[in-house]
Short mmCIF file of C-alpha atoms in Angstrom, two decimals:
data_model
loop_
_atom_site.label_atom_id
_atom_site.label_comp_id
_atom_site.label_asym_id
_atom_site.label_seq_id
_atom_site.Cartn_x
_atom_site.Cartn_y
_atom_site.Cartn_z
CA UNK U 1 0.00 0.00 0.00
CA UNK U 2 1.25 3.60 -0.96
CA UNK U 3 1.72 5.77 1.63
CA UNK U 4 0.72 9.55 1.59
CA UNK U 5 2.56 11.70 4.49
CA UNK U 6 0.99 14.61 6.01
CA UNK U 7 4.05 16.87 7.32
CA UNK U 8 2.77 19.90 9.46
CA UNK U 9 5.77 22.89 10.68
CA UNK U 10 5.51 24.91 13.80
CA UNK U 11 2.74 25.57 16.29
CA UNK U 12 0.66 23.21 13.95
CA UNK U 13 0.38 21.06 16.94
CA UNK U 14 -1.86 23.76 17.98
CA UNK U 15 -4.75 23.55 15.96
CA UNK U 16 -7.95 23.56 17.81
CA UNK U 17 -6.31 25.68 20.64
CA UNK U 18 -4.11 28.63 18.49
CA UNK U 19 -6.34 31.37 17.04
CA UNK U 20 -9.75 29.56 16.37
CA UNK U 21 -10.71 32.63 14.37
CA UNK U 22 -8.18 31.93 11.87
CA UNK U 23 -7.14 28.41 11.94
CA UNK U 24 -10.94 27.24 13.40
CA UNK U 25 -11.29 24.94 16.66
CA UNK U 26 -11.09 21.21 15.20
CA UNK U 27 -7.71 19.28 15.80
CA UNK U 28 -5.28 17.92 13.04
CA UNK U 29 -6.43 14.37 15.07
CA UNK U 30 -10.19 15.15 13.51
CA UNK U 31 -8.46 16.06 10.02
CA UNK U 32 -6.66 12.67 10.34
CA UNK U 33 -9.55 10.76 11.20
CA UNK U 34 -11.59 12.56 8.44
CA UNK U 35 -8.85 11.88 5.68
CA UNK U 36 -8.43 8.35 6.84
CA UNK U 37 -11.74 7.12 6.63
CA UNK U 38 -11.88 8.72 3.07
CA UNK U 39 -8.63 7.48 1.31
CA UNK U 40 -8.69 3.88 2.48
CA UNK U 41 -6.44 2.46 -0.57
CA UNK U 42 -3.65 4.64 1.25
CA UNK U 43 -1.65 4.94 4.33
CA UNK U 44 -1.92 8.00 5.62
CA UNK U 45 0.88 9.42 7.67
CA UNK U 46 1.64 12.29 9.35
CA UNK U 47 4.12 13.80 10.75
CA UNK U 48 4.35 17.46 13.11
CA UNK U 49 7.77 19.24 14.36
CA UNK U 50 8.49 22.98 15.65
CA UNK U 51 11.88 21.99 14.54
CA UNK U 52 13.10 23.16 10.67
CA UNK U 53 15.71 20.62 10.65
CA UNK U 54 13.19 17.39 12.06
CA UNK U 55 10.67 18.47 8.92
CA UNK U 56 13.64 18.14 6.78
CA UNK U 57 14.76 14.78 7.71
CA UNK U 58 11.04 13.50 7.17
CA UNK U 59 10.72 15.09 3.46
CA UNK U 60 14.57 13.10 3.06
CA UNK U 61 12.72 9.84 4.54
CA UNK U 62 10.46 9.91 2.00
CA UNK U 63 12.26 9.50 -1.05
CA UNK U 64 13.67 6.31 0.02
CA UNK U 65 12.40 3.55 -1.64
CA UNK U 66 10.97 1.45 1.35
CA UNK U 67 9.32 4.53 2.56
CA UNK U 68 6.83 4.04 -0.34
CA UNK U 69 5.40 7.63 -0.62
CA UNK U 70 3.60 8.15 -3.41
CA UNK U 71 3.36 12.18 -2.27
CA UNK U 72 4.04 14.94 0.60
CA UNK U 73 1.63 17.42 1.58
CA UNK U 74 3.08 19.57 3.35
CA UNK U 75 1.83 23.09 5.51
CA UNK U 76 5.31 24.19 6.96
CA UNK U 77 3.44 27.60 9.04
CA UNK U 78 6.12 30.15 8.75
CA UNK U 79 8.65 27.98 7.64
CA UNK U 80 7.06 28.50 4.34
CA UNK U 81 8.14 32.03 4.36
CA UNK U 82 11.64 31.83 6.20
CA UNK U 83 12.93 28.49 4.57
CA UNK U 84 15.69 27.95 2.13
CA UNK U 85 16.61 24.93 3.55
CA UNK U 86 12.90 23.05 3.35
CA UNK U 87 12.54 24.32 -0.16
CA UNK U 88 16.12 22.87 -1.00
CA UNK U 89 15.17 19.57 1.01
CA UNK U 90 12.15 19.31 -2.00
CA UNK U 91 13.72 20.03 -4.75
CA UNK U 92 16.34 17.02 -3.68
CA UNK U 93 13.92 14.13 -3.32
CA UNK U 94 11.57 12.50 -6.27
CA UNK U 95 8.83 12.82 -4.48
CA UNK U 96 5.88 15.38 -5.54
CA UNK U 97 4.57 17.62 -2.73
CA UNK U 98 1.76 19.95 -2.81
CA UNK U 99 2.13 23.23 -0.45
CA UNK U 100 -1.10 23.29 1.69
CA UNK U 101 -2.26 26.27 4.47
CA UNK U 102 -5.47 26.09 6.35
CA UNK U 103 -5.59 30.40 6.33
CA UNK U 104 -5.68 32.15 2.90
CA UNK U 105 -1.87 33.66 3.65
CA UNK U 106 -2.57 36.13 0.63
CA UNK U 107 -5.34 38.41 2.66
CA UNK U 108 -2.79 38.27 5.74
CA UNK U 109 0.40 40.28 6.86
CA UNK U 110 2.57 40.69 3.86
CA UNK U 111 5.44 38.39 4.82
CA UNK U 112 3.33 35.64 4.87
CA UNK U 113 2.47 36.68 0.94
CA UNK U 114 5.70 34.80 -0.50
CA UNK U 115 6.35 31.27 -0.36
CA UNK U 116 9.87 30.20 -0.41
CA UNK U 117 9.11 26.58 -0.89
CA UNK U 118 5.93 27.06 -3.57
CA UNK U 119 8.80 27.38 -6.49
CA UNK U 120 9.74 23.53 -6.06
CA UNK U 121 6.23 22.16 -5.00
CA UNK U 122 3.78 20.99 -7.71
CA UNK U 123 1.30 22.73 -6.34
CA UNK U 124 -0.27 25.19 -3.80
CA UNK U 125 -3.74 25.23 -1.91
CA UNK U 126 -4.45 27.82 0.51
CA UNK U 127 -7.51 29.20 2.78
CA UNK U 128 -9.80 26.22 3.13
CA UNK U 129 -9.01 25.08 6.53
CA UNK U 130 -8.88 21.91 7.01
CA UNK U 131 -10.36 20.77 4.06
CA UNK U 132 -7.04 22.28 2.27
CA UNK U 133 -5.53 18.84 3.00
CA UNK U 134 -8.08 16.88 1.69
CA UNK U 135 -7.44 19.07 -1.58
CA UNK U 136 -4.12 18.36 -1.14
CA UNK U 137 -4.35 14.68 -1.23
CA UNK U 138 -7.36 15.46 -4.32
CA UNK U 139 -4.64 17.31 -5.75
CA UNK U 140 -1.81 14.74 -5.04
CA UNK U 141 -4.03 12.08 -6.69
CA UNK U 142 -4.79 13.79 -9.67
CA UNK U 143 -0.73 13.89 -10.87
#
């Protein structure tokens, strides 16, 4: 069975707690439990770290060949914005990844307006909370 991993960046661990006005009050375990009983002809993994170099090591662990991944979706939060080294970390593997954010970053603070890792992803879905990882994975199939 393919495997589809889920890789969320800093203070994602948060969600259901942090700002329910932007990022809404259901958990990433509800998203998972959602996604799971949908895509049942994959293994869904996922993966969370506050740490830049932790979310790099999983992207590397995925383009091994017993790792099986047939895709990353990936919200890195403000790595996004900050990180040369998770964008280089993409480009190196074979392995497509689609750029997902729960919050529309375009209507928010201006920083958050350029993506340094949307260059080397296949693709970008922003602004429909949660269900931007199920359009993710929509997204990821669809390749």
């Amino acid at each position: 069975m393919k495997n589809i991993m889920i890789i969320n960046g800093p203070n994602l661990n948060l969600l259901g707690l942090r700002e329910p006005e932007i990022y809404g009050s259901e958990t990433m375990e509800d998203c998972m439990l959602r996604l799971r009983r949908t895509y049942t002809d994959y293994e869904l993994e996922y993966f969370q770290s506050n740490h830049e170099g932790d979310i790099i090591d999983e992207i590397h662990r995925c383009a091994f060949p017993d790792a099986e991944c047939a895709g990353i979706i990936l919200n890195a939060g403000a790595y996004t914005h900050t990180s040369l080294a998770i964008a280089d970390a993409i480009a190196a593997v074979n392995v497509p990844v689609i750029e997902v954010h729960i919050s529309n970053v375009a209507a928010r603070e201006a920083i958050r307006h350029t993506s340094l890792i949307a260059p080397v992803c296949r693709g970008v879905i922003a602004g429909f909370g949660l269900d931007s990882y199920r359009l993710g994975i929509e997204a990821l199939l669809n390749l």
